PDB file of C-alpha atoms and ligand atoms in Angstrom:
ATOM      1  CA  UNK A   1      -6.590  15.949   1.797  1.00  0.00           C
ATOM      2  CA  UNK A   2      -2.975  17.635   1.826  1.00  0.00           C
ATOM      3  CA  UNK A   3      -1.028  16.108  -0.837  1.00  0.00           C
ATOM      4  CA  UNK A   4       2.793  16.434  -0.960  1.00  0.00           C
ATOM      5  CA  UNK A   5       4.184  16.469  -4.833  1.00  0.00           C
ATOM      6  CA  UNK A   6       7.712  15.690  -5.273  1.00  0.00           C
ATOM      7  CA  UNK A   7       8.795  15.973  -8.957  1.00  0.00           C
ATOM      8  CA  UNK A   8      11.587  17.839 -10.489  1.00  0.00           C
ATOM      9  CA  UNK A   9       9.707  18.676 -14.008  1.00  0.00           C
ATOM     10  CA  UNK A  10       8.452  21.669 -12.930  1.00  0.00           C
ATOM     11  CA  UNK A  11       5.652  21.946 -15.244  1.00  0.00           C
ATOM     12  CA  UNK A  12       4.303  18.496 -14.480  1.00  0.00           C
ATOM     13  CA  UNK A  13       4.401  19.152 -10.766  1.00  0.00           C
ATOM     14  CA  UNK A  14       2.246  22.350 -11.627  1.00  0.00           C
ATOM     15  CA  UNK A  15      -0.272  20.378 -13.911  1.00  0.00           C
ATOM     16  CA  UNK A  16      -0.585  17.654 -11.137  1.00  0.00           C
ATOM     17  CA  UNK A  17      -1.009  20.255  -8.520  1.00  0.00           C
ATOM     18  CA  UNK A  18      -3.796  22.126 -10.513  1.00  0.00           C
ATOM     19  CA  UNK A  19      -5.668  19.084 -11.011  1.00  0.00           C
ATOM     20  CA  UNK A  20      -5.727  18.112  -7.387  1.00  0.00           C
ATOM     21  CA  UNK A  21      -6.597  21.711  -6.326  1.00  0.00           C
ATOM     22  CA  UNK A  22      -9.437  21.673  -8.686  1.00  0.00           C
ATOM     23  CA  UNK A  23     -10.755  18.379  -7.032  1.00  0.00           C
ATOM     24  CA  UNK A  24     -10.564  20.387  -3.547  1.00  0.00           C
ATOM     25  CA  UNK A  25      -7.291  19.183  -2.133  1.00  0.00           C
ATOM     26  CA  UNK A  26      -4.461  21.309  -0.810  1.00  0.00           C
ATOM     27  CA  UNK A  27      -1.042  20.638  -2.360  1.00  0.00           C
ATOM     28  CA  UNK A  28       2.829  21.476  -1.614  1.00  0.00           C
ATOM     29  CA  UNK A  29       5.293  21.071  -4.323  1.00  0.00           C
ATOM     30  CA  UNK A  30       9.081  20.330  -4.062  1.00  0.00           C
ATOM     31  CA  UNK A  31      11.337  19.623  -6.795  1.00  0.00           C
ATOM     32  CA  UNK A  32      14.549  18.195  -4.986  1.00  0.00           C
ATOM     33  CA  UNK A  33      14.471  14.796  -3.095  1.00  0.00           C
ATOM     34  CA  UNK A  34      16.226  16.318  -0.098  1.00  0.00           C
ATOM     35  CA  UNK A  35      13.734  19.121   0.302  1.00  0.00           C
ATOM     36  CA  UNK A  36      10.800  16.681  -0.535  1.00  0.00           C
ATOM     37  CA  UNK A  37      11.869  14.549   2.374  1.00  0.00           C
ATOM     38  CA  UNK A  38      12.086  17.396   4.889  1.00  0.00           C
ATOM     39  CA  UNK A  39       8.618  18.598   3.718  1.00  0.00           C
ATOM     40  CA  UNK A  40       7.375  14.998   4.255  1.00  0.00           C
ATOM     41  CA  UNK A  41       8.606  14.976   7.666  1.00  0.00           C
ATOM     42  CA  UNK A  42       7.570  18.552   8.623  1.00  0.00           C
ATOM     43  CA  UNK A  43       4.400  18.855   6.986  1.00  0.00           C
ATOM     44  CA  UNK A  44       3.003  15.405   7.589  1.00  0.00           C
ATOM     45  CA  UNK A  45       0.927  15.269   4.209  1.00  0.00           C
ATOM     46  CA  UNK A  46      -2.055  12.828   3.691  1.00  0.00           C
ATOM     47  CA  UNK A  47      -0.587  11.474   0.562  1.00  0.00           C
ATOM     48  CA  UNK A  48       2.665  11.778  -1.390  1.00  0.00           C
ATOM     49  CA  UNK A  49       3.197  11.864  -5.071  1.00  0.00           C
ATOM     50  CA  UNK A  50       6.648  10.730  -5.620  1.00  0.00           C
ATOM     51  CA  UNK A  51       8.755  10.862  -8.844  1.00  0.00           C
ATOM     52  CA  UNK A  52      11.827   8.488  -8.529  1.00  0.00           C
ATOM     53  CA  UNK A  53      14.205  10.179 -10.683  1.00  0.00           C
ATOM     54  CA  UNK A  54      15.005  13.336  -8.354  1.00  0.00           C
ATOM     55  CA  UNK A  55      17.905  15.507  -8.124  1.00  0.00           C
ATOM     56  CA  UNK A  56      19.490  15.567  -4.500  1.00  0.00           C
ATOM     57  CA  UNK A  57      17.976  12.419  -3.240  1.00  0.00           C
ATOM     58  CA  UNK A  58      16.339   9.804  -5.524  1.00  0.00           C
ATOM     59  CA  UNK A  59      12.937   8.640  -4.767  1.00  0.00           C
ATOM     60  CA  UNK A  60      13.906   5.048  -3.518  1.00  0.00           C
ATOM     61  CA  UNK A  61      16.211   6.502  -1.035  1.00  0.00           C
ATOM     62  CA  UNK A  62      13.475   9.275   0.241  1.00  0.00           C
ATOM     63  CA  UNK A  63      11.000   6.390   0.468  1.00  0.00           C
ATOM     64  CA  UNK A  64      12.965   4.079   2.617  1.00  0.00           C
ATOM     65  CA  UNK A  65      14.121   6.931   4.867  1.00  0.00           C
ATOM     66  CA  UNK A  66      10.544   7.957   5.393  1.00  0.00           C
ATOM     67  CA  UNK A  67       9.566   4.389   6.233  1.00  0.00           C
ATOM     68  CA  UNK A  68      12.679   3.954   8.483  1.00  0.00           C
ATOM     69  CA  UNK A  69      11.552   6.991  10.422  1.00  0.00           C
ATOM     70  CA  UNK A  70       8.134   5.359  11.013  1.00  0.00           C
ATOM     71  CA  UNK A  71       6.093   7.500   8.729  1.00  0.00           C
ATOM     72  CA  UNK A  72       3.362   5.149   7.070  1.00  0.00           C
ATOM     73  CA  UNK A  73       2.186   8.080   4.739  1.00  0.00           C
ATOM     74  CA  UNK A  74       0.449   6.822   1.510  1.00  0.00           C
ATOM     75  CA  UNK A  75       2.902   7.055  -1.347  1.00  0.00           C
ATOM     76  CA  UNK A  76       2.152   6.866  -4.898  1.00  0.00           C
ATOM     77  CA  UNK A  77       5.337   6.507  -7.205  1.00  0.00           C
ATOM     78  CA  UNK A  78       5.547   7.835 -10.735  1.00  0.00           C
ATOM     79  CA  UNK A  79       7.506   5.231 -12.947  1.00  0.00           C
ATOM     80  CA  UNK A  80       8.715   5.231 -16.293  1.00  0.00           C
ATOM     81  CA  UNK A  81       6.242   3.067 -18.598  1.00  0.00           C
ATOM     82  CA  UNK A  82       7.384  -0.447 -18.761  1.00  0.00           C
ATOM     83  CA  UNK A  83      10.095  -0.317 -16.232  1.00  0.00           C
ATOM     84  CA  UNK A  84       8.987  -3.341 -14.182  1.00  0.00           C
ATOM     85  CA  UNK A  85      12.336  -2.990 -12.129  1.00  0.00           C
ATOM     86  CA  UNK A  86      11.404   0.489 -11.080  1.00  0.00           C
ATOM     87  CA  UNK A  87       8.168  -0.453  -9.995  1.00  0.00           C
ATOM     88  CA  UNK A  88       9.176  -3.379  -7.988  1.00  0.00           C
ATOM     89  CA  UNK A  89      11.873  -1.510  -6.308  1.00  0.00           C
ATOM     90  CA  UNK A  90       9.660   1.154  -5.314  1.00  0.00           C
ATOM     91  CA  UNK A  91       6.943  -0.942  -3.916  1.00  0.00           C
ATOM     92  CA  UNK A  92       9.784  -2.787  -2.063  1.00  0.00           C
ATOM     93  CA  UNK A  93      10.918   0.530  -0.716  1.00  0.00           C
ATOM     94  CA  UNK A  94       7.232   0.920   0.728  1.00  0.00           C
ATOM     95  CA  UNK A  95       5.216   2.687  -1.957  1.00  0.00           C
ATOM     96  CA  UNK A  96       1.524   1.888  -1.724  1.00  0.00           C
ATOM     97  CA  UNK A  97       0.876   2.131  -5.644  1.00  0.00           C
ATOM     98  CA  UNK A  98       2.501   3.388  -8.711  1.00  0.00           C
ATOM     99  CA  UNK A  99       1.418   5.261 -11.933  1.00  0.00           C
ATOM    100  CA  UNK A 100       3.469   4.777 -15.027  1.00  0.00           C
ATOM    101  CA  UNK A 101       4.421   7.784 -16.900  1.00  0.00           C
ATOM    102  CA  UNK A 102       2.906   9.429 -19.109  1.00  0.00           C
ATOM    103  CA  UNK A 103      -0.347   9.282 -17.295  1.00  0.00           C
ATOM    104  CA  UNK A 104      -3.542  11.349 -17.559  1.00  0.00           C
ATOM    105  CA  UNK A 105      -4.168  13.638 -14.791  1.00  0.00           C
ATOM    106  CA  UNK A 106      -7.641  12.348 -14.617  1.00  0.00           C
ATOM    107  CA  UNK A 107      -6.120   8.797 -13.771  1.00  0.00           C
ATOM    108  CA  UNK A 108      -3.845  10.187 -11.173  1.00  0.00           C
ATOM    109  CA  UNK A 109      -6.501  12.039  -9.428  1.00  0.00           C
ATOM    110  CA  UNK A 110      -8.857   9.039  -9.230  1.00  0.00           C
ATOM    111  CA  UNK A 111      -6.101   6.840  -8.191  1.00  0.00           C
ATOM    112  CA  UNK A 112      -5.485   9.345  -5.164  1.00  0.00           C
ATOM    113  CA  UNK A 113      -9.003   9.725  -4.363  1.00  0.00           C
ATOM    114  CA  UNK A 114      -9.414   5.785  -4.137  1.00  0.00           C
ATOM    115  CA  UNK A 115      -6.703   5.450  -1.749  1.00  0.00           C
ATOM    116  CA  UNK A 116      -8.007   8.449   0.250  1.00  0.00           C
ATOM    117  CA  UNK A 117     -11.688   6.829   0.189  1.00  0.00           C
ATOM    118  CA  UNK A 118     -10.208   3.457   1.367  1.00  0.00           C
ATOM    119  CA  UNK A 119      -8.739   5.172   4.757  1.00  0.00           C
ATOM    120  CA  UNK A 120     -11.976   6.108   5.645  1.00  0.00           C
ATOM    121  CA  UNK A 121     -14.094   3.211   5.130  1.00  0.00           C
ATOM    122  CA  UNK A 122     -13.545   1.668   8.838  1.00  0.00           C
ATOM    123  CA  UNK A 123     -16.766   0.649  10.600  1.00  0.00           C
ATOM    124  CA  UNK A 124     -16.499   2.144  14.152  1.00  0.00           C
ATOM    125  CA  UNK A 125     -16.139  -0.896  16.692  1.00  0.00           C
ATOM    126  CA  UNK A 126     -14.464  -3.246  14.290  1.00  0.00           C
ATOM    127  CA  UNK A 127     -11.993  -5.454  16.255  1.00  0.00           C
ATOM    128  CA  UNK A 128     -10.632  -8.158  14.077  1.00  0.00           C
ATOM    129  CA  UNK A 129      -8.646 -11.197  15.805  1.00  0.00           C
ATOM    130  CA  UNK A 130      -6.817 -14.035  14.426  1.00  0.00           C
ATOM    131  CA  UNK A 131      -4.793 -15.982  17.037  1.00  0.00           C
ATOM    132  CA  UNK A 132      -2.754 -13.329  18.674  1.00  0.00           C
ATOM    133  CA  UNK A 133      -3.193 -10.904  15.701  1.00  0.00           C
ATOM    134  CA  UNK A 134      -5.560  -8.034  16.613  1.00  0.00           C
ATOM    135  CA  UNK A 135      -6.640  -5.553  14.148  1.00  0.00           C
ATOM    136  CA  UNK A 136      -8.328  -2.167  15.562  1.00  0.00           C
ATOM    137  CA  UNK A 137      -9.850  -1.023  12.406  1.00  0.00           C
ATOM    138  CA  UNK A 138     -11.251   2.336  13.522  1.00  0.00           C
ATOM    139  CA  UNK A 139      -8.052   3.315  14.947  1.00  0.00           C
ATOM    140  CA  UNK A 140      -6.076   1.418  12.267  1.00  0.00           C
ATOM    141  CA  UNK A 141      -3.818  -0.484  14.729  1.00  0.00           C
ATOM    142  CA  UNK A 142      -2.490  -3.796  14.584  1.00  0.00           C
ATOM    143  CA  UNK A 143      -0.632  -5.974  17.269  1.00  0.00           C
ATOM    144  CA  UNK A 144       0.489  -9.229  17.361  1.00  0.00           C
ATOM    145  CA  UNK A 145       0.731 -10.857  21.027  1.00  0.00           C
ATOM    146  CA  UNK A 146       0.205  -7.489  22.411  1.00  0.00           C
ATOM    147  CA  UNK A 147       2.956  -5.843  20.528  1.00  0.00           C
ATOM    148  CA  UNK A 148       2.313  -3.100  18.013  1.00  0.00           C
ATOM    149  CA  UNK A 149       2.932  -3.608  14.368  1.00  0.00           C
ATOM    150  CA  UNK A 150       3.452  -0.657  12.238  1.00  0.00           C
ATOM    151  CA  UNK A 151       1.815  -1.123   8.785  1.00  0.00           C
ATOM    152  CA  UNK A 152       1.510   1.263   5.873  1.00  0.00           C
ATOM    153  CA  UNK A 153      -2.087   2.184   4.809  1.00  0.00           C
ATOM    154  CA  UNK A 154      -1.925  -0.301   1.893  1.00  0.00           C
ATOM    155  CA  UNK A 155      -0.603  -2.931   3.929  1.00  0.00           C
ATOM    156  CA  UNK A 156      -3.351  -2.534   6.243  1.00  0.00           C
ATOM    157  CA  UNK A 157      -5.895  -2.750   3.628  1.00  0.00           C
ATOM    158  CA  UNK A 158      -4.374  -6.106   2.308  1.00  0.00           C
ATOM    159  CA  UNK A 159      -4.460  -7.351   5.927  1.00  0.00           C
ATOM    160  CA  UNK A 160      -7.976  -6.236   6.565  1.00  0.00           C
ATOM    161  CA  UNK A 161      -9.066  -7.979   3.341  1.00  0.00           C
ATOM    162  CA  UNK A 162      -7.883 -11.291   4.790  1.00  0.00           C
ATOM    163  CA  UNK A 163      -8.881 -10.796   8.542  1.00  0.00           C
ATOM    164  CA  UNK A 164     -12.562 -10.136   7.491  1.00  0.00           C
ATOM    165  CA  UNK A 165     -12.691 -13.619   6.129  1.00  0.00           C
ATOM    166  CA  UNK A 166     -10.456 -15.834   8.272  1.00  0.00           C
ATOM    167  CA  UNK A 167      -9.794 -19.210   6.320  1.00  0.00           C
ATOM    168  CA  UNK A 168     -11.066 -17.746   2.933  1.00  0.00           C
ATOM    169  CA  UNK A 169      -8.405 -18.010  -0.005  1.00  0.00           C
ATOM    170  CA  UNK A 170      -7.970 -15.098  -1.970  1.00  0.00           C
ATOM    171  CA  UNK A 171      -6.346 -15.224  -5.595  1.00  0.00           C
ATOM    172  CA  UNK A 172      -4.009 -12.652  -6.547  1.00  0.00           C
ATOM    173  CA  UNK A 173      -6.485 -11.169  -9.043  1.00  0.00           C
ATOM    174  CA  UNK A 174      -9.120 -10.828  -6.119  1.00  0.00           C
ATOM    175  CA  UNK A 175      -6.592  -9.170  -3.849  1.00  0.00           C
ATOM    176  CA  UNK A 176      -5.806  -6.685  -6.702  1.00  0.00           C
ATOM    177  CA  UNK A 177      -9.546  -5.518  -7.309  1.00  0.00           C
ATOM    178  CA  UNK A 178     -10.258  -5.329  -3.534  1.00  0.00           C
ATOM    179  CA  UNK A 179      -7.371  -3.448  -2.716  1.00  0.00           C
ATOM    180  CA  UNK A 180      -6.252  -1.479  -5.682  1.00  0.00           C
ATOM    181  CA  UNK A 181      -9.472  -1.363  -7.398  1.00  0.00           C
ATOM    182  CA  UNK A 182      -8.162  -2.281 -10.675  1.00  0.00           C
ATOM    183  CA  UNK A 183     -10.283  -3.905 -13.001  1.00  0.00           C
ATOM    184  CA  UNK A 184      -8.406  -4.649 -16.220  1.00  0.00           C
ATOM    185  CA  UNK A 185      -4.668  -4.332 -15.211  1.00  0.00           C
ATOM    186  CA  UNK A 186      -4.137  -7.173 -12.702  1.00  0.00           C
ATOM    187  CA  UNK A 187      -0.774  -6.759 -11.471  1.00  0.00           C
ATOM    188  CA  UNK A 188       0.039  -9.862  -9.425  1.00  0.00           C
ATOM    189  CA  UNK A 189       3.696  -8.967  -8.855  1.00  0.00           C
ATOM    190  CA  UNK A 190       2.505  -6.115  -6.508  1.00  0.00           C
ATOM    191  CA  UNK A 191       0.263  -8.319  -4.635  1.00  0.00           C
ATOM    192  CA  UNK A 192       3.387 -10.628  -4.098  1.00  0.00           C
ATOM    193  CA  UNK A 193       5.613  -7.941  -2.873  1.00  0.00           C
ATOM    194  CA  UNK A 194       2.715  -6.841  -0.539  1.00  0.00           C
ATOM    195  CA  UNK A 195       2.440 -10.239   0.934  1.00  0.00           C
ATOM    196  CA  UNK A 196       6.166 -10.489   1.534  1.00  0.00           C
ATOM    197  CA  UNK A 197       6.041  -7.227   3.128  1.00  0.00           C
ATOM    198  CA  UNK A 198       3.185  -8.355   5.561  1.00  0.00           C
ATOM    199  CA  UNK A 199       4.968 -11.715   6.017  1.00  0.00           C
ATOM    200  CA  UNK A 200       8.121  -9.756   7.315  1.00  0.00           C
ATOM    201  CA  UNK A 201       6.091  -7.722   9.760  1.00  0.00           C
ATOM    202  CA  UNK A 202       3.463 -10.162  10.860  1.00  0.00           C
ATOM    203  CA  UNK A 203       5.014 -13.521  10.717  1.00  0.00           C
ATOM    204  CA  UNK A 204       8.616 -13.100  10.777  1.00  0.00           C
ATOM    205  CA  UNK A 205      10.471 -15.402  13.564  1.00  0.00           C
ATOM    206  CA  UNK A 206       7.097 -16.542  14.787  1.00  0.00           C
ATOM    207  CA  UNK A 207       6.466 -20.259  15.482  1.00  0.00           C
ATOM    208  CA  UNK A 208       3.006 -20.074  14.104  1.00  0.00           C
ATOM    209  CA  UNK A 209       2.761 -18.373  10.728  1.00  0.00           C
ATOM    210  CA  UNK A 210      -0.685 -16.950   9.971  1.00  0.00           C
ATOM    211  CA  UNK A 211      -0.395 -15.966   6.245  1.00  0.00           C
ATOM    212  CA  UNK A 212      -0.490 -19.105   4.271  1.00  0.00           C
ATOM    213  CA  UNK A 213       0.155 -19.633   0.407  1.00  0.00           C
ATOM    214  CA  UNK A 214      -1.764 -22.311  -1.537  1.00  0.00           C
ATOM    215  CA  UNK A 215       0.410 -22.820  -4.421  1.00  0.00           C
ATOM    216  CA  UNK A 216      -1.470 -21.870  -7.829  1.00  0.00           C
ATOM    217  CA  UNK A 217      -4.485 -20.616  -6.062  1.00  0.00           C
ATOM    218  CA  UNK A 218      -3.710 -17.678  -3.840  1.00  0.00           C
ATOM    219  CA  UNK A 219      -3.333 -16.578  -0.173  1.00  0.00           C
ATOM    220  CA  UNK A 220      -4.992 -16.931   3.126  1.00  0.00           C
ATOM    221  CA  UNK A 221      -5.041 -15.944   6.739  1.00  0.00           C
ATOM    222  CA  UNK A 222      -5.660 -18.542   9.371  1.00  0.00           C
ATOM    223  CA  UNK A 223      -4.691 -19.817  12.656  1.00  0.00           C
ATOM    224  CA  UNK A 224      -2.730 -23.040  12.093  1.00  0.00           C
ATOM    225  CA  UNK A 225      -3.740 -24.657  15.388  1.00  0.00           C
ATOM    226  CA  UNK A 226      -6.367 -26.828  14.160  1.00  0.00           C
ATOM    227  CA  UNK A 227      -8.537 -26.531  17.431  1.00  0.00           C
ATOM    228  CA  UNK A 228      -8.770 -22.802  17.096  1.00  0.00           C
ATOM    229  CA  UNK A 229     -10.747 -21.884  14.004  1.00  0.00           C
ATOM    230  CA  UNK A 230     -12.325 -23.320  10.883  1.00  0.00           C
ATOM    231  CA  UNK A 231     -10.156 -24.679   8.101  1.00  0.00           C
ATOM    232  CA  UNK A 232     -10.125 -23.022   4.863  1.00  0.00           C
ATOM    233  CA  UNK A 233     -13.481 -23.742   2.763  1.00  0.00           C
ATOM    234  CA  UNK A 234     -11.802 -23.596  -0.592  1.00  0.00           C
ATOM    235  CA  UNK A 235      -9.176 -26.220  -1.445  1.00  0.00           C
ATOM    236  CA  UNK A 236      -6.471 -26.488  -3.930  1.00  0.00           C
ATOM    237  CA  UNK A 237      -7.360 -29.055  -6.407  1.00  0.00           C
ATOM    238  CA  UNK A 238      -4.934 -28.678  -9.183  1.00  0.00           C
TER     239      UNK A 238
HETATM  240 CA1   CA B   1      12.290  13.116 -12.596  1.00  0.00          CA
END
């Protein structure tokens, strides 16, 4: 993969780059937010490692601008440890994952490679459909009622988990495991933010919402017209 590293601490950027190159990736480093944004727009990297506190243009603004221009490049943000607000703000701006500083380079590489692999797992010929929502897995395209919907790779993966098993209720923990592949640090807030992002893109201003919340249990995707699909197998018993 070609990975763009936007980090103003020169030494840290170099360490990250070296670790990624050792694992067979190609890297580009930028130390400033404005230069980072123009590199992201012109070099079209496969993935971006983005620090949030940057000179010139901060990471949140850079990310929002990238998304506003329709670029769905995978982005992993580097946050200060314990700064929940930073992470929430970064995920809302369109990040796919985050890593709190200080982190081990091994963990960063593992996280990046997991993200890369997820993008390449499509089975050719897979078209998933629920009501008027259509997911073309090999081409990574989604449309509703014939209108294309732009999703970030992570949003696509969350939606794909739902669409592979319509009606099934997924707990936040299970979604975390399936999409973020974290076994120990379940971060349910991240899942909530992604559900909100998906709802905005898929269900906003529609008469029949497809993403459903079972309070205290989890989420599912289903066609709410009773004649056109099985009802959820699991049920909220609390
Ligand atoms: Ca910084």
